[in-house]
Amino acid sequence: MTRRLQTEILVIGGGATGVGIAWDAALRGFDVILVEKRDLTHGTTGRYHGLLHSGGRYVVKDPQSARECIAENRILRRTHPHCIEDTGGFFVVTPEDEGEYPDRFVQACAETGVPCEEIALREAFRREPLLNRRISRVFEVPDGAADSFLATHVTAQAARQAGARILTYHEVTGLLLRGPEGAREVVGARVEDLAGGETLEIHATMTINATGAWAGQIARMAGLTVEVIPGKGVMVAMNHRLVNTVINRCKMPADGDILVPIHTVSVIGTTDVRVPDPEHYGIEPWEVALMLAEGDKLVPGLSRARAVRAWAGVRPLYQEGYTGASREATRQFTLLDHARRDGVQGLLTIIGGKWTTFRLMAEKTVDKACEYLGTRQPCQTATTQVPGAEQGHYWLGHRLHEVEEHELHGDLVCECELVTRAMLENAVYRNPTLTLDDLRRDLRLGMGPCQGGFCTYRAVGILHEMRERAGEAGGEVDRSDWEVAYMQSPAHNRSLPPPSSLPLALSSPNLLLRDFLQERWKGVRPILWGRQLKQEMLDSLIYLSLMNVDHLPDAGLTSPMTAFYEQDAGDVGETEAGV
Amino acid sequence: MFTESWQSVGPSLDECIKCNICTAYCPVAAVTDRFPGPKYAGPQAQRFRENGQPHAPDRSVDYCSGCRVCNEVCPTGVKIAELNARARAQMVAEQGIPLRNRLLGRNELLGKLGSLAPRLANLGLHNHVSRVMAEKVVGIAREAPLPRFSEEGTFGSWMKRTAGERLRSDRKVVYFHGCATMYYEPFVGKATVVVLEHLGYEVIVPPQNCCGLPLLSNGEFGAARRYHEGNLHKLVPYAQQGYEIVGSSTSCTLTLKEEAPELLDMFDEESEELKLAVWDVFEWLRERYRQGELPTDFKPLPMVLPYHPPCQYRAHRVGRPAAELLALIPGLDVRVSTARCCGIAGTYGYKREKYQIGMDVGAELFEFVREQGREVRMTACDSETCRWQLEHGTGLPSRHPIEVLAAAYGLYDLERREPRGV
C-alpha cells in the first residue's frame, strides 16, 4: 500500500543544511516536506567537533569561506543563542608553527573582517593554564562551541511551526522521474517509513538533495553523477574540559589542530582521509594516536588524560572535477542546479560547506528554488529566532545549576550528563523517538564518562514503564506538539505534565538496551585503554555478568539502526592513507 | 581555579568510574538529603564547573563535611573531598563568606585573643545566653561542643616556664602542636613532650602558624595560603637540617603533608620538603617501635578503652598506629571503632544548619561506645574536635592516645590531665 503526499518542496536529508532549507522554505511560505532516513543529525552534522567557526581557520587558505563564517557566526549567535556557547577561540603559535604564517594570518584576518587580537601570553595562560607554555603568540577570535544536535532539532521545530512536515526514519529508495532521456524531470521521491513499514510517494515541484556525503547516492537515482569527496575526520573526546576556549594552531589547516570545549568534554580533531563509503568506515589506531600526539602540542599531557570516546564524521566536500586529497579540497559549498548542469529539471543538490554556514547554504538553495517556483519571497532566517532563543547563550553549568535550584538530584537518570527522568520522558513524548541513541542526541544521555553504564538500564526501565502505561491508555501520541526548545533544561521539564502515552514506534525494551549498548561500545573501542578500560570493565560486569544481556529474549529483533551499530569501528572499511 | 595543572586535584575526576561506592559509604549523604553524595558533588559536578561562568553552578557541595571517607573507599583514587573543598572555595570567592565561617576558620586568632583573658572568655562564651545569641546572630549551634580556653596558660607558656627542666639531647625532634593544643588543650602538648623525652629526644618547639585547615574547609584559600607559607618559612629550615617534625593533631599533620599543597596547588620544593619531614606522632612512634627504639616499660592500665581512629587520621593512609601501640599496654583493652565519622568534621558540626547532621552522622560512633559496656570510663581519639564531639555525644571524657601512652609510662595523670611530678 503506497500513500501519496504532495508538496512544493521536498528536502532530502535531515542534517543542519536540510533542516535549514526546510525552515527557510517554510518561512517563505512554501509547502515543505523533509525526509531523513534516520534521526535528525544522523550524518555529518551529528558527528563533528562542535566548532562555531569565526572564520579564522580559513582566512589564509580560503578567504571566501572565512568571510562566510564570520558573517554566519554573528547571525547564529542571534538566531540560535541557546545552541551556542560563547567560548571564544585562540589561534596559538607553537614552536612548530613559527615562520611567516602568523603574520599572514593577522593580515588575512584584517582583509576578511575576522576580528582578531593578539593577547599577552600571560593573559592567555591565566585563562587557559594547561596551554603549552612554549607557545609564543596567541590571537583571540570569536570562535564558539555549538550543539549541532540541539540546533538542528530546534530549527526543525521552527520549520514545523512554519508549516513544514518533518519525517524522520523515512528513507528515500528512489526518485520519481518523468520525461524521456534528455528532458528528464525529478518530481519527488519514493520513501520507506522504516518505523511504520509504509511506502510513501512524495510528489514535489522541487526536490532538494541535501544529503551531504550521501549526495552522490541520491543523484545517482536520477542518473546523475555528483562526485562527493568524502573526507573522514576522526575526533577524540576527552573526559572533561581541558580548556574552556577553542584552541586552534596558527598554521595551515592540518590534522589534529583544533581542541574544542563542548558541553562537558573537550574534543581534539581531526583527520582528513578519503573514504569510499560515508556510512561504513573504520577508525584506525594511527588516527587516534595522531590526534593525541597533536593534542599534546596544544595541551601537554592531553594524551595521558582520559579519552572517553572516538568517532568520525565524513565531510561532504565537493569540488567540480577535483581528484586530489580531501584536506586540500575547498571548504566552500556548492549549489548544483541540475537543470543547468545536467538538463534534469526539478532537482537541486547543495553540498560542501560547514555547519557554521548551514543557514547561508539554505538561503542560497531556497533562493534558487524560488527562481524555479516563480516567486520572490525574501529569506527571513537571518532575522528570525528559533524557539528557545530567549534562554540566551548556553553555559556549561546550566544543567547543574538547575538541578541544584530545584533539588532534582534524586531524579537523575544519566548522572554524568545530568539528565532527569522528566527530561527523558518529555523527549520521548514530544519529539520523534525510535532508539535510545535518538535520546542521546536530544539530551546527551549516555555521553559522559560511563558511556551508558548506569543510565542505559534506567532509561530502558522508564521507557518500558511508559509503554505499559501507554498500552493501558491505548492511544497514539499526537505529535503536533513537537517541542524541543527546552529539552535540555532540567528545570523546564520538571513543570511539564507527565506524558500519558508513548509513540508506538519505540522499539521493544530489550532491543533498546542492546542497540544502545552496541552503539556506545562502537565509540569506546578505539580508545580502550587506561581509565576508560576500567570503566568498560565495570560496565561489562553490569550488563554482561549481572544482566546477561547477551542472552536477552527477542534476540532476532532489529531496529533500523541495529546493523549500523553492530559494525565494529575498528574492523570496518578500507581507508586510503592520509595525506 | 579548578585545573591549574595536572598535579592539581581537578584532573583526578578522570579516575571516576561512577561506581557509587563513595556514595554508599558517605556518612553525610546517609543522614540528609541536603547532600546528594560525594560522586555527585565531586567528580560529577566538577565536569560542569569552570572559570568565568556566570556564577558557581552548585550549592549543595557546601554540605560535604570534608571527612574524606569517600577518598578512603574510592577504588580508583579520585580526590573527591578536595574537589569539593575547591568548589566551596569557588563559592566563597564569588559570594563572600559568612562571618561565622570567617570566625570558625581562625582558631589561631581566636586562641590568641581568648588566651589574653581565658577565664573571662570562657565565662563570656560558655553560658546559655551567649550560646543562644551566637546561634541566632552568627549561626553557631547552641548545643555544639565549643572548647574552653585553657585557664592554666597556653602550651607555649608552659614550655617557657619549664624550659629549665626540658631534656637536652643530641637526638632532636620538632613538635608541631597546632592551635588546639596551644590554646585549649595544652595538656595534650605536655603529654607529647614527656613521651618524646622519655624516648630520649629533645623537643624543639619552633614558632608556627595554624596549619590552615579550618580556612581550607571554609573556602578561604587566600588566607590559608598565607598560613601555609608562614609554616614553610618557619619549619622548612628544620626539615632541611634533617629533623623530623611530629604533630599531635592529626588533621594539622595531614594538612601540612597533603591538604594544603594539594588544595593550594603548592607543589614547590619547600612544600615537598615539609611534606616528607612531617609525621603524625603515632606514625612516628610506631616507626621507633619498629626500629626497636620504643621503651616498653608500661605500667598496666586496666580498663576498656573505645578508640576511634578519626577520618582525618585514616586519610594519612598509615593504618592504625595508635591502636597498634596502645595494644602494647598491659591490661588495656582497646576497642577500635569502625564508625565512619564522629560527625563534627572540624568546624562542620558547629554550624547551626549542620549540627543535627553532625550528630546523626556521629550516632554510629556513639552507639559503638555504648556497646562497649557500662564500665567504660573514657574514650580515645587523635583529633581534638572529634574528642569534643565524642564527649558531647557520649557524655564520657575523651583523651588523646598520647595522653594514654604517657599515663602508661607513668608520666601523666589521665584523670587530671597533667604530667606527673611537674
CSV table of N, CA, C and O in Angstrom, one decimal, chain B residues 24 98 168 301 305:
chain,number,residue,atom,x,y,z
B,24,ALA,N,27.7,5.2,48.7
B,24,ALA,CA,27.2,4.2,49.6
B,24,ALA,C,27.8,4.4,51.0
B,24,ALA,O,27.2,4.1,52.0
B,98,PRO,N,30.3,33.9,55.1
B,98,PRO,CA,29.6,34.4,56.3
B,98,PRO,C,30.6,34.7,57.5
B,98,PRO,O,31.6,34.0,57.6
B,168,ARG,N,67.8,17.9,77.3
B,168,ARG,CA,68.7,18.3,76.3
B,168,ARG,C,69.3,17.0,75.7
B,168,ARG,O,69.7,16.2,76.5
B,301,LEU,N,47.4,-0.5,82.6
B,301,LEU,CA,46.2,0.4,82.6
B,301,LEU,C,44.9,-0.4,82.5
B,301,LEU,O,44.4,-0.5,81.4
B,305,LEU,N,38.9,0.6,76.7
B,305,LEU,CA,39.1,1.9,76.1
B,305,LEU,C,38.6,1.9,74.6
B,305,LEU,O,39.3,1.4,73.7
